PDB file of C-alpha atoms in Angstrom:
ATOM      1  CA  UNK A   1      23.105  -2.102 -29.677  1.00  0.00           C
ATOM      2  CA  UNK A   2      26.614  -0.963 -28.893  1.00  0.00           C
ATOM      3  CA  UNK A   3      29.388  -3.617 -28.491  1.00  0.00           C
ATOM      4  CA  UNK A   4      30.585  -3.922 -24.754  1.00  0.00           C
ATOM      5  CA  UNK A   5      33.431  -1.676 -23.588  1.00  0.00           C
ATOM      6  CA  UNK A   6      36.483  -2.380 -21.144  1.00  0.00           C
ATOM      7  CA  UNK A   7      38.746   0.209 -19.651  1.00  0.00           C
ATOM      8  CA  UNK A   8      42.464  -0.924 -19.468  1.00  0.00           C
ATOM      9  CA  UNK A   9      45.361   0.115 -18.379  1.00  0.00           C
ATOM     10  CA  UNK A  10      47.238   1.539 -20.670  1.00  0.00           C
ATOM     11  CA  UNK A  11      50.433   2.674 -18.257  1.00  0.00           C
ATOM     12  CA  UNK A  12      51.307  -0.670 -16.621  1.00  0.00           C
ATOM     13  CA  UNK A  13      54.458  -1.746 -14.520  1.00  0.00           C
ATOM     14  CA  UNK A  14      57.110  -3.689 -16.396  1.00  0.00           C
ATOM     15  CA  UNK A  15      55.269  -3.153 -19.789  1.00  0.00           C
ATOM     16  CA  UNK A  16      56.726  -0.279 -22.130  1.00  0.00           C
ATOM     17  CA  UNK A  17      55.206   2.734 -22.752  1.00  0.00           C
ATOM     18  CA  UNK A  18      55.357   1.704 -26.622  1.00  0.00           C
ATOM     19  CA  UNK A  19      53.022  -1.353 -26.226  1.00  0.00           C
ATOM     20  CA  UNK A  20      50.204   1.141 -26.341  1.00  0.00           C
ATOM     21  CA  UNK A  21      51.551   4.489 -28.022  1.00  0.00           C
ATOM     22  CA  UNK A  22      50.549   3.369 -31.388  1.00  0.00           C
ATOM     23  CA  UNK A  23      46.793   2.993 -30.592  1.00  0.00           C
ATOM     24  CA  UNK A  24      46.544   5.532 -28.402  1.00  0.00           C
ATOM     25  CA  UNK A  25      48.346   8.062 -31.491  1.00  0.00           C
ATOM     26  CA  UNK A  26      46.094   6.085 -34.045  1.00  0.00           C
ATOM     27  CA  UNK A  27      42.720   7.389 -31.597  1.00  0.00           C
ATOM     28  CA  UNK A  28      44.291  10.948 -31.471  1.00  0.00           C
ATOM     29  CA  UNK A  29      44.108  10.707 -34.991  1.00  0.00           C
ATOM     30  CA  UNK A  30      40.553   9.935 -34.820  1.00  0.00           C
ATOM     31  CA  UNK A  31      39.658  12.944 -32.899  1.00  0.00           C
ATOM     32  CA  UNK A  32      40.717  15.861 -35.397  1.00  0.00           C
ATOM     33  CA  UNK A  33      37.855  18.283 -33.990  1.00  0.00           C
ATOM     34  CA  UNK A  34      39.763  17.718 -30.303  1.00  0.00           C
ATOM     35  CA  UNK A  35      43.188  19.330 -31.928  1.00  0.00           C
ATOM     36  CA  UNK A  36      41.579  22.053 -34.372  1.00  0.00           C
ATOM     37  CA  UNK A  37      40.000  23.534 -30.916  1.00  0.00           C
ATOM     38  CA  UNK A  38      43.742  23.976 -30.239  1.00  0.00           C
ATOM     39  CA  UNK A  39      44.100  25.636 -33.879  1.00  0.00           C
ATOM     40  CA  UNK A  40      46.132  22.761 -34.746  1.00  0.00           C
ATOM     41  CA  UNK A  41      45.477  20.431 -38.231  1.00  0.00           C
ATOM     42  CA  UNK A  42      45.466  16.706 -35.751  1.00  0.00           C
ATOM     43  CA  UNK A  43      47.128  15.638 -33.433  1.00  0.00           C
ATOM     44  CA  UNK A  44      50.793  16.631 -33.320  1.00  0.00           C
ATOM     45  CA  UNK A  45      53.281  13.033 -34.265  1.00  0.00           C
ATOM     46  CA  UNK A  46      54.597  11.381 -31.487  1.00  0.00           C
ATOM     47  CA  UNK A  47      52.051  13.233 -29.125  1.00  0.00           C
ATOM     48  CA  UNK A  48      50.741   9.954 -27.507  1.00  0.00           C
ATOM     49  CA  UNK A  49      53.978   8.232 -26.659  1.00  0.00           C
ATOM     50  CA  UNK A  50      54.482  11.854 -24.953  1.00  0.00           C
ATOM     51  CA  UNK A  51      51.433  11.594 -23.035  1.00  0.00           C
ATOM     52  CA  UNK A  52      52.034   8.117 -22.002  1.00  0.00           C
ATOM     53  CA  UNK A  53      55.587   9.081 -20.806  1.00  0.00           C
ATOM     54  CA  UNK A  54      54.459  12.187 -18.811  1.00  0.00           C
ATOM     55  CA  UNK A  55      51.893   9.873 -17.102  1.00  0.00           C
ATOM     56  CA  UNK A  56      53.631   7.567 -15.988  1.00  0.00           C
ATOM     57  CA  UNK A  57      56.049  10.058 -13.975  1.00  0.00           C
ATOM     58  CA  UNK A  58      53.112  11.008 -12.258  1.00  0.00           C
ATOM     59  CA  UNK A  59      52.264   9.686  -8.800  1.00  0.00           C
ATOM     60  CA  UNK A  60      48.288   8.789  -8.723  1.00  0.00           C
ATOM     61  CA  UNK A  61      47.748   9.355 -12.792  1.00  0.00           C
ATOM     62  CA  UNK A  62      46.240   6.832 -14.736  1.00  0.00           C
ATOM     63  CA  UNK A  63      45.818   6.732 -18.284  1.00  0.00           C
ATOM     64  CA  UNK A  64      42.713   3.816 -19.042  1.00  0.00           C
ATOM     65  CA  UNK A  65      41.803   3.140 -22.581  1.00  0.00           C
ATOM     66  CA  UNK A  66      38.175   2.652 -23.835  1.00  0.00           C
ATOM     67  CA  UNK A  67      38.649  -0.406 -25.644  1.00  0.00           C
ATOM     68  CA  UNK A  68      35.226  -1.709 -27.373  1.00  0.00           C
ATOM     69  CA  UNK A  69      34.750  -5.591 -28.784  1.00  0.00           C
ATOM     70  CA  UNK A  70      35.317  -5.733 -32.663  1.00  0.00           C
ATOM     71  CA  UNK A  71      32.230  -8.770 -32.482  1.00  0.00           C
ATOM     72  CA  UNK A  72      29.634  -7.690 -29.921  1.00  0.00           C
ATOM     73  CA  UNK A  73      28.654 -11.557 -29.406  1.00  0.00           C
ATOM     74  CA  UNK A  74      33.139 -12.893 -29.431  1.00  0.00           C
ATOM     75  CA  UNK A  75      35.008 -11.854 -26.244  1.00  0.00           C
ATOM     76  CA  UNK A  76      37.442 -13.697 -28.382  1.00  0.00           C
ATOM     77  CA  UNK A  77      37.708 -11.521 -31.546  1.00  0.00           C
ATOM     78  CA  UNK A  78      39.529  -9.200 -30.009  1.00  0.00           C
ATOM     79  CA  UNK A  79      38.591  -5.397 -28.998  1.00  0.00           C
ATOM     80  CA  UNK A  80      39.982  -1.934 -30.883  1.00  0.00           C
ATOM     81  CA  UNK A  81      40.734   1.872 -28.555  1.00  0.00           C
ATOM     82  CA  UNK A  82      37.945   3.865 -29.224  1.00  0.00           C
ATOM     83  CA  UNK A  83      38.386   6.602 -25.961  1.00  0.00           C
ATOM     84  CA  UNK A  84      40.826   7.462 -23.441  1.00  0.00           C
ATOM     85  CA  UNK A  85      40.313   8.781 -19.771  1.00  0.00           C
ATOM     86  CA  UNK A  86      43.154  10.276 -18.146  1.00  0.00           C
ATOM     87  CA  UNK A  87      42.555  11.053 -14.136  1.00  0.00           C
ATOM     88  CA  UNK A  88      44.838  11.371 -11.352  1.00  0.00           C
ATOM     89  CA  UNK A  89      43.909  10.448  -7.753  1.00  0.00           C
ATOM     90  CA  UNK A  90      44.529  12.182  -4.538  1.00  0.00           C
ATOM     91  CA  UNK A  91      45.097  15.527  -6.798  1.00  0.00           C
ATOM     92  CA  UNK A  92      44.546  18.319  -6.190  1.00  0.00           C
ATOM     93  CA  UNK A  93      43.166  16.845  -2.556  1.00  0.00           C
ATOM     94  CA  UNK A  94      44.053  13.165  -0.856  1.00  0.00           C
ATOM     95  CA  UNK A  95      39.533  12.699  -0.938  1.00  0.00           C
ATOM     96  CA  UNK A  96      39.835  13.983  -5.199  1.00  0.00           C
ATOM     97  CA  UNK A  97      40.004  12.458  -8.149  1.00  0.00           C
ATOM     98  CA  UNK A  98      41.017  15.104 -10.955  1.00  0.00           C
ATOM     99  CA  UNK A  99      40.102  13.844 -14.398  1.00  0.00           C
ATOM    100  CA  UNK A 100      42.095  15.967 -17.468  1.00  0.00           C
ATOM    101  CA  UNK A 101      41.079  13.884 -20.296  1.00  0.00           C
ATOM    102  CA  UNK A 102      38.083  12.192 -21.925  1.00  0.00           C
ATOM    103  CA  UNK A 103      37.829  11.408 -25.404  1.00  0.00           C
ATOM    104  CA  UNK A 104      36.500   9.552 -27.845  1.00  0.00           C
ATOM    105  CA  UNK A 105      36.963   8.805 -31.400  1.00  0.00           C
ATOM    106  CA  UNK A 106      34.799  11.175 -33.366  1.00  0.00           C
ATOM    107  CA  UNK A 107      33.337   7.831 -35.532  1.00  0.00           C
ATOM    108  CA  UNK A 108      32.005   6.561 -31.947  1.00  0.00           C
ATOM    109  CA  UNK A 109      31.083   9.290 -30.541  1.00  0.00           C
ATOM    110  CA  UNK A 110      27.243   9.892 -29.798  1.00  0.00           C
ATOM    111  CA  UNK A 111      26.769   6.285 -29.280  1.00  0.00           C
ATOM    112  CA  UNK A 112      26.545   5.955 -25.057  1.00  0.00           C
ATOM    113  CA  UNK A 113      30.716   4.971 -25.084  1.00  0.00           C
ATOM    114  CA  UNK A 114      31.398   7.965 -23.130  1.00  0.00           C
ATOM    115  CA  UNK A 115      28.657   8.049 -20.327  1.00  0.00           C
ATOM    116  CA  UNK A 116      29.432   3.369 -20.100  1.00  0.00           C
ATOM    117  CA  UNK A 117      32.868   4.859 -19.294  1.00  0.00           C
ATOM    118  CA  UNK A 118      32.012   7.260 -16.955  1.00  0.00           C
ATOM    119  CA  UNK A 119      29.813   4.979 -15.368  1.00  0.00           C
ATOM    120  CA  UNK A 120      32.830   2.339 -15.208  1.00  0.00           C
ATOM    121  CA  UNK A 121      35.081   4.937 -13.730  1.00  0.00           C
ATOM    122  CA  UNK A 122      32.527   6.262 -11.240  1.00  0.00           C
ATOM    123  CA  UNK A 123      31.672   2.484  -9.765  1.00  0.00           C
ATOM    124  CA  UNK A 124      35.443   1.572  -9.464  1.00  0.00           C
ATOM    125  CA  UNK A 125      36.250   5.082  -7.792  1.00  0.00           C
ATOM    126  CA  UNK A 126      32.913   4.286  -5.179  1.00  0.00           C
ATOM    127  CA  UNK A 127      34.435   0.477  -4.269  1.00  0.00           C
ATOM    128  CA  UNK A 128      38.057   0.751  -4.816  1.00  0.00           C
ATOM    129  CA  UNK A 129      39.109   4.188  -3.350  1.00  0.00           C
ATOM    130  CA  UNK A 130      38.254   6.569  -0.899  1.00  0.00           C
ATOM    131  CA  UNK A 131      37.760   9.523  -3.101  1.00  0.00           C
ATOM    132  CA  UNK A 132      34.785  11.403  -1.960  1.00  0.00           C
ATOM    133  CA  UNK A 133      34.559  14.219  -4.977  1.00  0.00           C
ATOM    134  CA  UNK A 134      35.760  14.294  -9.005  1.00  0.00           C
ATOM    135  CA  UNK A 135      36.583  17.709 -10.445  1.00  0.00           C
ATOM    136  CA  UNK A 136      37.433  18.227 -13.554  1.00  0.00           C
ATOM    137  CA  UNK A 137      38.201  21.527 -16.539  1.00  0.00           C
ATOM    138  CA  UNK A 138      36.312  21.847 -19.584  1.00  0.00           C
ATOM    139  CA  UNK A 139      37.351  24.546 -22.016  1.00  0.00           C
ATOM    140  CA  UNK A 140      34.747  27.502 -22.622  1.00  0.00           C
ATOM    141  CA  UNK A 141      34.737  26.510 -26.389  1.00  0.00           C
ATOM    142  CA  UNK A 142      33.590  23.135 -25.898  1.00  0.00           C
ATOM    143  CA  UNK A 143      30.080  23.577 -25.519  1.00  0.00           C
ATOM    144  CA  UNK A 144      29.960  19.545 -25.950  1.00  0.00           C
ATOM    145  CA  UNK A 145      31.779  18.049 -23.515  1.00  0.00           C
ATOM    146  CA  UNK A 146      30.068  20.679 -20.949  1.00  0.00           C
ATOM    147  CA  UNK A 147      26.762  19.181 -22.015  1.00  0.00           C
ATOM    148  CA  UNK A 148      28.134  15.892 -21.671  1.00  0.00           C
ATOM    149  CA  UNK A 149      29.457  16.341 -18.592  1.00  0.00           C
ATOM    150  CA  UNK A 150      26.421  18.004 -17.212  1.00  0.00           C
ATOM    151  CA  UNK A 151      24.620  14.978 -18.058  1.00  0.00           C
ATOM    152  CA  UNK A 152      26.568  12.973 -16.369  1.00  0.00           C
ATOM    153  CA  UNK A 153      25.969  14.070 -13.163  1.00  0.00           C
ATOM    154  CA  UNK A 154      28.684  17.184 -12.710  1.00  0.00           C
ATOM    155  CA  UNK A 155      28.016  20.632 -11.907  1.00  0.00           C
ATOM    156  CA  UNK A 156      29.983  24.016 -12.512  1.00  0.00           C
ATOM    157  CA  UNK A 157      31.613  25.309  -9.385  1.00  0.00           C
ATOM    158  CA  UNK A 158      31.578  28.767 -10.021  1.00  0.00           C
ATOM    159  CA  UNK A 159      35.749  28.421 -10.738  1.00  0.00           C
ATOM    160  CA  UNK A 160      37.231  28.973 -13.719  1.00  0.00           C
ATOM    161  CA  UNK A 161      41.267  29.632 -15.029  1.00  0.00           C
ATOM    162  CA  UNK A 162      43.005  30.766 -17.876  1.00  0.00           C
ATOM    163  CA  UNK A 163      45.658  28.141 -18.685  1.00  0.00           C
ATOM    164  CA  UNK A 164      48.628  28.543 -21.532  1.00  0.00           C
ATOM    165  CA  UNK A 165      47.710  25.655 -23.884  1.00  0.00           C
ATOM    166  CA  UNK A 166      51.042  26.003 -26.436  1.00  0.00           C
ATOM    167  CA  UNK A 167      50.655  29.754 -28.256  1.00  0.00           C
ATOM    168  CA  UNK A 168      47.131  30.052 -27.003  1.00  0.00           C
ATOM    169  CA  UNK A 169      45.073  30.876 -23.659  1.00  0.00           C
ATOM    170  CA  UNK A 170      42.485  28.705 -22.674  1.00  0.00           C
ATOM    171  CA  UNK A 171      39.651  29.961 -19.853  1.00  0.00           C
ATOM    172  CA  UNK A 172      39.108  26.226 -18.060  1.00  0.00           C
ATOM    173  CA  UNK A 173      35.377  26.120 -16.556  1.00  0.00           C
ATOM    174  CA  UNK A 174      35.348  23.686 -13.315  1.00  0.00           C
ATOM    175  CA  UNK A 175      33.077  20.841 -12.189  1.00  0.00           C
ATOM    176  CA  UNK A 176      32.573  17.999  -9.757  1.00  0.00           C
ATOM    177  CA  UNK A 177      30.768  15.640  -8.538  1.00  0.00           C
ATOM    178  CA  UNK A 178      30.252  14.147  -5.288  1.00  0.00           C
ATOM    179  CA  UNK A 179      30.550  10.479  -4.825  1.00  0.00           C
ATOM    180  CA  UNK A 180      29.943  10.171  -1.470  1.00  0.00           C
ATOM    181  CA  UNK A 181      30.547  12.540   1.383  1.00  0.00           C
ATOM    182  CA  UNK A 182      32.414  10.732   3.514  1.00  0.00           C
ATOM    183  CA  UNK A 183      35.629   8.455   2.893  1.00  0.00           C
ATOM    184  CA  UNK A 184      34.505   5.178   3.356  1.00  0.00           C
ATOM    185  CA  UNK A 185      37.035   1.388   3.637  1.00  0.00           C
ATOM    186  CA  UNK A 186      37.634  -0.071  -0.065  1.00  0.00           C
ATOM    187  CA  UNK A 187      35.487  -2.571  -0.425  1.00  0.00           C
ATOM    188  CA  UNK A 188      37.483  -4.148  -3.192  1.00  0.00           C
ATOM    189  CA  UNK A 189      40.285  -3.435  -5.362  1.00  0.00           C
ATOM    190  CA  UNK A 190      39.006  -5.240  -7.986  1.00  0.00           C
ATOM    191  CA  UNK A 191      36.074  -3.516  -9.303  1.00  0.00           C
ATOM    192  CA  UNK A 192      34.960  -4.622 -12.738  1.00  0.00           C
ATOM    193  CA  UNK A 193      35.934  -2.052 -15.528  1.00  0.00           C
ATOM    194  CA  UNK A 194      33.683  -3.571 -18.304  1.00  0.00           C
ATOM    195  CA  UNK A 195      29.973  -2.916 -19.545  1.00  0.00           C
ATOM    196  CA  UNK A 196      27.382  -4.008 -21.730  1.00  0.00           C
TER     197      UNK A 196
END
């Protein structure tokens, strides 16, 4: 059985965007198959304290780190980044949540770390906002992360776009799924962002 996962924060008031550009480049680095989709050999140097930066100049985005316990049975050992989700609320509608990154490290990958996440994401979006839908862009090529995402609970829309991704062109294929269909109060601010 999988150790338990966390998401954190990993753009935070009053803390430097450093404090977690080295694990978050270090996880980039663990994702090679990510970046050669891109026709690029890893992850470019310096690309997550770029990310990080860009992020936090964005109103609603939120970068949250999948961070998974080193000792499955110590909440004191400690816990290492093994994924990423990037999302931005209220974008591109005040009731959506737009989510532009998942990821995670090709050495955990296949092991439930992705759907716990989602699953984290999803409860906190139910009882701490009032988004009603989640959209999202997967690239044609990534058969994958469609099938993941499919499994999840999200279905194509019918939309798609061509976006400029550096020297190449990129057809993005859109889904969503509904949390609810009606904005409902916050029940709490503090949903937990941890699982088993």
């Amino acid at each position: 059985m999988n150790a338990p996962i966390t998401l954190i924060p990993l753009i935070v008031e009053k803390l430097p965007v450093e404090q977690y550009a080295a694990a978050l480049q270090h996880l980039y680095e663990q994702t090679p198959s990510y970046w050669h989709m891109y026709n690029l050999p890893g992850a470019p140097a310096g690309q997550a304290q770029r990310d990080l930066y860009e992020a936090a100049g964005v109103e609603g985005r939120t970068m949250l780190g999948i961070a998974q316990r080193v000792d499955r049975l110590d909440p004191q050992a400690g816990a290492t980044l093994v994924g990423l989700v990037d999302f931005r609320l209220h974008w591109p509608s005040q009731q959506t949540a737009y989510v532009g990154m998942m990821l995670v490290a090709e050495p955990q990958q296949r092991q439930g770390i992705g759907r716990k996440a989602w699953r984290l994401l999803q409860q906190w979006l139910r009882k701490s906002t009032e988004i009603t839908t989640v959209r999202l862009g997967v690239e044609q090529f990534n058969p994958a992360a469609l099938q993941f995402f499919q499994q999840v609970g999200f279905t194509l829309t019918g939309e798609a776009q061509r976006m400029r991704v550096g020297d190449k062109f990129v057809r993005l294929l859109y889904m969503e799924q509904v949390l609810r269909t009606t904005p409902s109060p916050v029940v709490s601010g503090d949903a937990e962002l941890a699982a088993e």
